[in-house]
Amino acid sequence: MPTETIKHREIDFKTITPSILYFGNPVAIVSSINSDGSPNLAPISSFWGLGWTMVLGLLRDTQTLDNLQRQSDCVVNVPSPDLWEAVERLAPLTGKNPVPSEKSAKFRFERDKFVAAGLSPLASESVKAARVKECPVQLEATVNHIHMLQGEPRLNKLGGGSAVEVRILKVHVRSDFILRENYVNPETWQPLIHNFRHYFGLGAELGKTFRAEI
């Protein structure tokens, strides 16, 4: 809406209590390594980067956090919008067995998440965790620090939250998204966006996650 139109009408605000605060966050699939050496995949929609440092938002009671506390290698795989259905196939799965009680109503254990999601592992160059071949951006990383979040009642109901600081070691981008040398083409590349539990590209809605409430 044009700014001048907003200025000339009365604006009303309401105080609400949304169950989540995902104002158009990008989606990532984090690859990590289970204690038996097998790969684990987890979709996340709480992460941000500054320079070559990224912070991943993870619930504490997850296999991914267990893995990163034990083995610092990981890959932050960034899917494009056409992969939203693969991401959604991962969404109700957990690598924890037995499934934590607070997740048991909506989640189920899955050992081989690559197969379950229809995705393919690709060897990394600097870390032991596998990349996701279908994701056009793959960021090899290692954990710098894990900070446990405190005092958030909503997160505490889900076992609490954590902010995992990782250092990016290598960036792999599919060649058709590279403009030249070290530049990604913003006209062709689109991230998959999680917008209040609904999936979007930078255009029309593609679908919604199983946890969407509307």
PDB file of N, CA and C in Angstrom, residues 136-193:
ATOM      1  N   PRO A 136      20.338 -26.560  -3.726  1.00  0.00           N
ATOM      2  CA  PRO A 136      21.264 -25.816  -4.575  1.00  0.00           C
ATOM      3  C   PRO A 136      22.316 -25.022  -3.812  1.00  0.00           C
ATOM      4  N   VAL A 137      22.163 -24.883  -2.504  1.00  0.00           N
ATOM      5  CA  VAL A 137      23.178 -24.230  -1.669  1.00  0.00           C
ATOM      6  C   VAL A 137      23.498 -25.165  -0.505  1.00  0.00           C
ATOM      7  N   GLN A 138      24.794 -25.421  -0.312  1.00  0.00           N
ATOM      8  CA  GLN A 138      25.232 -26.329   0.766  1.00  0.00           C
ATOM      9  C   GLN A 138      26.405 -25.662   1.491  1.00  0.00           C
ATOM     10  N   LEU A 139      26.250 -25.457   2.785  1.00  0.00           N
ATOM     11  CA  LEU A 139      27.237 -24.742   3.589  1.00  0.00           C
ATOM     12  C   LEU A 139      27.871 -25.703   4.591  1.00  0.00           C
ATOM     13  N   GLU A 140      29.101 -26.109   4.341  1.00  0.00           N
ATOM     14  CA  GLU A 140      29.810 -26.969   5.282  1.00  0.00           C
ATOM     15  C   GLU A 140      30.214 -26.121   6.492  1.00  0.00           C
ATOM     16  N   ALA A 141      30.019 -26.676   7.684  1.00  0.00           N
ATOM     17  CA  ALA A 141      30.218 -25.861   8.888  1.00  0.00           C
ATOM     18  C   ALA A 141      30.706 -26.699  10.053  1.00  0.00           C
ATOM     19  N   THR A 142      31.203 -25.994  11.070  1.00  0.00           N
ATOM     20  CA  THR A 142      31.601 -26.632  12.321  1.00  0.00           C
ATOM     21  C   THR A 142      31.114 -25.778  13.484  1.00  0.00           C
ATOM     22  N   VAL A 143      30.746 -26.406  14.579  1.00  0.00           N
ATOM     23  CA  VAL A 143      30.174 -25.700  15.727  1.00  0.00           C
ATOM     24  C   VAL A 143      31.250 -24.926  16.469  1.00  0.00           C
ATOM     25  N   ASN A 144      30.974 -23.655  16.734  1.00  0.00           N
ATOM     26  CA  ASN A 144      31.836 -22.826  17.578  1.00  0.00           C
ATOM     27  C   ASN A 144      31.373 -22.828  19.029  1.00  0.00           C
ATOM     28  N   HIS A 145      30.049 -22.690  19.201  1.00  0.00           N
ATOM     29  CA  HIS A 145      29.522 -22.548  20.563  1.00  0.00           C
ATOM     30  C   HIS A 145      28.041 -22.909  20.567  1.00  0.00           C
ATOM     31  N   ILE A 146      27.583 -23.506  21.652  1.00  0.00           N
ATOM     32  CA  ILE A 146      26.164 -23.815  21.840  1.00  0.00           C
ATOM     33  C   ILE A 146      25.668 -23.071  23.073  1.00  0.00           C
ATOM     34  N   HIS A 147      24.684 -22.209  22.864  1.00  0.00           N
ATOM     35  CA  HIS A 147      24.126 -21.400  23.945  1.00  0.00           C
ATOM     36  C   HIS A 147      22.710 -21.873  24.246  1.00  0.00           C
ATOM     37  N   MET A 148      22.449 -22.271  25.482  1.00  0.00           N
ATOM     38  CA  MET A 148      21.118 -22.711  25.876  1.00  0.00           C
ATOM     39  C   MET A 148      20.252 -21.502  26.218  1.00  0.00           C
ATOM     40  N   LEU A 149      19.111 -21.385  25.576  1.00  0.00           N
ATOM     41  CA  LEU A 149      18.201 -20.269  25.804  1.00  0.00           C
ATOM     42  C   LEU A 149      17.431 -20.482  27.104  1.00  0.00           C
ATOM     43  N   GLN A 150      17.237 -19.412  27.816  1.00  0.00           N
ATOM     44  CA  GLN A 150      16.600 -19.498  29.133  1.00  0.00           C
ATOM     45  C   GLN A 150      15.332 -18.651  29.181  1.00  0.00           C
ATOM     46  N   GLY A 151      14.402 -19.055  30.037  1.00  0.00           N
ATOM     47  CA  GLY A 151      13.271 -18.209  30.394  1.00  0.00           C
ATOM     48  C   GLY A 151      12.212 -18.013  29.329  1.00  0.00           C
ATOM     49  N   GLU A 152      12.078 -18.927  28.374  1.00  0.00           N
ATOM     50  CA  GLU A 152      11.044 -18.808  27.349  1.00  0.00           C
ATOM     51  C   GLU A 152      10.003 -19.905  27.561  1.00  0.00           C
ATOM     52  N   PRO A 153       8.859 -19.554  28.157  1.00  0.00           N
ATOM     53  CA  PRO A 153       7.850 -20.572  28.499  1.00  0.00           C
ATOM     54  C   PRO A 153       7.413 -21.419  27.309  1.00  0.00           C
ATOM     55  N   ARG A 154       7.254 -20.810  26.137  1.00  0.00           N
ATOM     56  CA  ARG A 154       6.790 -21.572  24.976  1.00  0.00           C
ATOM     57  C   ARG A 154       7.820 -22.621  24.568  1.00  0.00           C
ATOM     58  N   LEU A 155       9.098 -22.236  24.615  1.00  0.00           N
ATOM     59  CA  LEU A 155      10.148 -23.194  24.280  1.00  0.00           C
ATOM     60  C   LEU A 155      10.293 -24.244  25.374  1.00  0.00           C
ATOM     61  N   ASN A 156      10.128 -23.832  26.613  1.00  0.00           N
ATOM     62  CA  ASN A 156      10.278 -24.784  27.719  1.00  0.00           C
ATOM     63  C   ASN A 156       9.252 -25.906  27.638  1.00  0.00           C
ATOM     64  N   LYS A 157       8.064 -25.603  27.115  1.00  0.00           N
ATOM     65  CA  LYS A 157       7.046 -26.631  26.943  1.00  0.00           C
ATOM     66  C   LYS A 157       7.481 -27.684  25.932  1.00  0.00           C
ATOM     67  N   LEU A 158       8.396 -27.293  25.036  1.00  0.00           N
ATOM     68  CA  LEU A 158       8.901 -28.208  24.014  1.00  0.00           C
ATOM     69  C   LEU A 158      10.278 -28.735  24.363  1.00  0.00           C
ATOM     70  N   GLY A 159      10.683 -28.565  25.612  1.00  0.00           N
ATOM     71  CA  GLY A 159      11.976 -29.059  26.042  1.00  0.00           C
ATOM     72  C   GLY A 159      13.073 -28.010  26.081  1.00  0.00           C
ATOM     73  N   GLY A 160      12.731 -26.757  25.762  1.00  0.00           N
ATOM     74  CA  GLY A 160      13.719 -25.683  25.781  1.00  0.00           C
ATOM     75  C   GLY A 160      14.373 -25.487  24.424  1.00  0.00           C
ATOM     76  N   GLY A 161      15.084 -24.362  24.291  1.00  0.00           N
ATOM     77  CA  GLY A 161      15.699 -24.033  23.015  1.00  0.00           C
ATOM     78  C   GLY A 161      17.187 -23.782  23.145  1.00  0.00           C
ATOM     79  N   SER A 162      17.863 -23.761  22.000  1.00  0.00           N
ATOM     80  CA  SER A 162      19.292 -23.498  21.971  1.00  0.00           C
ATOM     81  C   SER A 162      19.642 -22.688  20.728  1.00  0.00           C
ATOM     82  N   ALA A 163      20.708 -21.905  20.834  1.00  0.00           N
ATOM     83  CA  ALA A 163      21.256 -21.166  19.692  1.00  0.00           C
ATOM     84  C   ALA A 163      22.647 -21.739  19.424  1.00  0.00           C
ATOM     85  N   VAL A 164      22.812 -22.365  18.279  1.00  0.00           N
ATOM     86  CA  VAL A 164      24.060 -23.037  17.936  1.00  0.00           C
ATOM     87  C   VAL A 164      24.835 -22.169  16.944  1.00  0.00           C
ATOM     88  N   GLU A 165      25.968 -21.653  17.395  1.00  0.00           N
ATOM     89  CA  GLU A 165      26.814 -20.824  16.530  1.00  0.00           C
ATOM     90  C   GLU A 165      27.757 -21.727  15.743  1.00  0.00           C
ATOM     91  N   VAL A 166      27.692 -21.612  14.424  1.00  0.00           N
ATOM     92  CA  VAL A 166      28.562 -22.422  13.579  1.00  0.00           C
ATOM     93  C   VAL A 166      29.413 -21.520  12.683  1.00  0.00           C
ATOM     94  N   ARG A 167      30.583 -22.008  12.335  1.00  0.00           N
ATOM     95  CA  ARG A 167      31.477 -21.300  11.417  1.00  0.00           C
ATOM     96  C   ARG A 167      31.406 -21.986  10.057  1.00  0.00           C
ATOM     97  N   ILE A 168      31.103 -21.224   9.022  1.00  0.00           N
ATOM     98  CA  ILE A 168      31.005 -21.774   7.676  1.00  0.00           C
ATOM     99  C   ILE A 168      32.414 -21.978   7.117  1.00  0.00           C
ATOM    100  N   LEU A 169      32.677 -23.186   6.642  1.00  0.00           N
ATOM    101  CA  LEU A 169      33.993 -23.530   6.106  1.00  0.00           C
ATOM    102  C   LEU A 169      34.019 -23.488   4.581  1.00  0.00           C
ATOM    103  N   LYS A 170      32.956 -23.987   3.950  1.00  0.00           N
ATOM    104  CA  LYS A 170      32.901 -24.003   2.491  1.00  0.00           C
ATOM    105  C   LYS A 170      31.461 -23.766   2.033  1.00  0.00           C
ATOM    106  N   VAL A 171      31.333 -23.031   0.933  1.00  0.00           N
ATOM    107  CA  VAL A 171      30.023 -22.724   0.366  1.00  0.00           C
ATOM    108  C   VAL A 171      29.949 -23.336  -1.032  1.00  0.00           C
ATOM    109  N   HIS A 172      28.970 -24.212  -1.238  1.00  0.00           N
ATOM    110  CA  HIS A 172      28.748 -24.828  -2.542  1.00  0.00           C
ATOM    111  C   HIS A 172      27.430 -24.300  -3.104  1.00  0.00           C
ATOM    112  N   VAL A 173      27.461 -23.784  -4.322  1.00  0.00           N
ATOM    113  CA  VAL A 173      26.261 -23.257  -4.968  1.00  0.00           C
ATOM    114  C   VAL A 173      26.127 -23.891  -6.349  1.00  0.00           C
ATOM    115  N   ARG A 174      24.938 -24.335  -6.679  1.00  0.00           N
ATOM    116  CA  ARG A 174      24.709 -24.929  -7.992  1.00  0.00           C
ATOM    117  C   ARG A 174      25.064 -23.916  -9.077  1.00  0.00           C
ATOM    118  N   SER A 175      25.751 -24.362 -10.097  1.00  0.00           N
ATOM    119  CA  SER A 175      26.370 -23.452 -11.069  1.00  0.00           C
ATOM    120  C   SER A 175      25.374 -22.548 -11.789  1.00  0.00           C
ATOM    121  N   ASP A 176      24.137 -23.017 -12.007  1.00  0.00           N
ATOM    122  CA  ASP A 176      23.182 -22.176 -12.733  1.00  0.00           C
ATOM    123  C   ASP A 176      22.649 -21.018 -11.886  1.00  0.00           C
ATOM    124  N   PHE A 177      22.992 -20.991 -10.583  1.00  0.00           N
ATOM    125  CA  PHE A 177      22.615 -19.868  -9.734  1.00  0.00           C
ATOM    126  C   PHE A 177      23.776 -18.893  -9.518  1.00  0.00           C
ATOM    127  N   ILE A 178      24.903 -19.162 -10.135  1.00  0.00           N
ATOM    128  CA  ILE A 178      26.058 -18.282  -9.979  1.00  0.00           C
ATOM    129  C   ILE A 178      26.085 -17.281 -11.129  1.00  0.00           C
ATOM    130  N   LEU A 179      26.111 -16.004 -10.756  1.00  0.00           N
ATOM    131  CA  LEU A 179      26.137 -14.941 -11.753  1.00  0.00           C
ATOM    132  C   LEU A 179      27.510 -14.844 -12.393  1.00  0.00           C
ATOM    133  N   ARG A 180      28.536 -14.736 -11.564  1.00  0.00           N
ATOM    134  CA  ARG A 180      29.925 -14.757 -12.011  1.00  0.00           C
ATOM    135  C   ARG A 180      30.808 -14.919 -10.791  1.00  0.00           C
ATOM    136  N   GLU A 181      31.855 -15.656 -10.915  1.00  0.00           N
ATOM    137  CA  GLU A 181      32.837 -15.874  -9.855  1.00  0.00           C
ATOM    138  C   GLU A 181      32.149 -16.165  -8.526  1.00  0.00           C
ATOM    139  N   ASN A 182      32.233 -15.228  -7.559  1.00  0.00           N
ATOM    140  CA  ASN A 182      31.704 -15.468  -6.212  1.00  0.00           C
ATOM    141  C   ASN A 182      30.349 -14.814  -5.964  1.00  0.00           C
ATOM    142  N   TYR A 183      29.590 -14.537  -7.012  1.00  0.00           N
ATOM    143  CA  TYR A 183      28.321 -13.834  -6.863  1.00  0.00           C
ATOM    144  C   TYR A 183      27.151 -14.736  -7.231  1.00  0.00           C
ATOM    145  N   VAL A 184      26.188 -14.832  -6.304  1.00  0.00           N
ATOM    146  CA  VAL A 184      24.953 -15.573  -6.567  1.00  0.00           C
ATOM    147  C   VAL A 184      23.989 -14.654  -7.308  1.00  0.00           C
ATOM    148  N   ASN A 185      23.317 -15.187  -8.309  1.00  0.00           N
ATOM    149  CA  ASN A 185      22.390 -14.398  -9.114  1.00  0.00           C
ATOM    150  C   ASN A 185      21.050 -14.258  -8.398  1.00  0.00           C
ATOM    151  N   PRO A 186      20.705 -13.063  -7.891  1.00  0.00           N
ATOM    152  CA  PRO A 186      19.452 -12.907  -7.150  1.00  0.00           C
ATOM    153  C   PRO A 186      18.213 -12.973  -8.034  1.00  0.00           C
ATOM    154  N   GLU A 187      18.392 -12.915  -9.356  1.00  0.00           N
ATOM    155  CA  GLU A 187      17.244 -12.993 -10.256  1.00  0.00           C
ATOM    156  C   GLU A 187      16.816 -14.443 -10.498  1.00  0.00           C
ATOM    157  N   THR A 188      17.730 -15.372 -10.293  1.00  0.00           N
ATOM    158  CA  THR A 188      17.388 -16.781 -10.513  1.00  0.00           C
ATOM    159  C   THR A 188      17.284 -17.569  -9.204  1.00  0.00           C
ATOM    160  N   TRP A 189      18.055 -17.192  -8.196  1.00  0.00           N
ATOM    161  CA  TRP A 189      18.017 -17.910  -6.924  1.00  0.00           C
ATOM    162  C   TRP A 189      16.850 -17.439  -6.068  1.00  0.00           C
ATOM    163  N   GLN A 190      16.144 -18.389  -5.486  1.00  0.00           N
ATOM    164  CA  GLN A 190      15.107 -18.099  -4.502  1.00  0.00           C
ATOM    165  C   GLN A 190      15.259 -19.056  -3.337  1.00  0.00           C
ATOM    166  N   PRO A 191      15.196 -18.565  -2.107  1.00  0.00           N
ATOM    167  CA  PRO A 191      15.146 -19.470  -0.962  1.00  0.00           C
ATOM    168  C   PRO A 191      13.721 -19.964  -0.744  1.00  0.00           C
ATOM    169  N   LEU A 192      13.600 -21.084  -0.065  1.00  0.00           N
ATOM    170  CA  LEU A 192      12.295 -21.546   0.393  1.00  0.00           C
ATOM    171  C   LEU A 192      11.997 -20.816   1.696  1.00  0.00           C
ATOM    172  N   ILE A 193      10.818 -20.207   1.777  1.00  0.00           N
ATOM    173  CA  ILE A 193      10.459 -19.373   2.924  1.00  0.00           C
ATOM    174  C   ILE A 193       9.386 -20.059   3.765  1.00  0.00           C
TER     175      ILE A 193
END
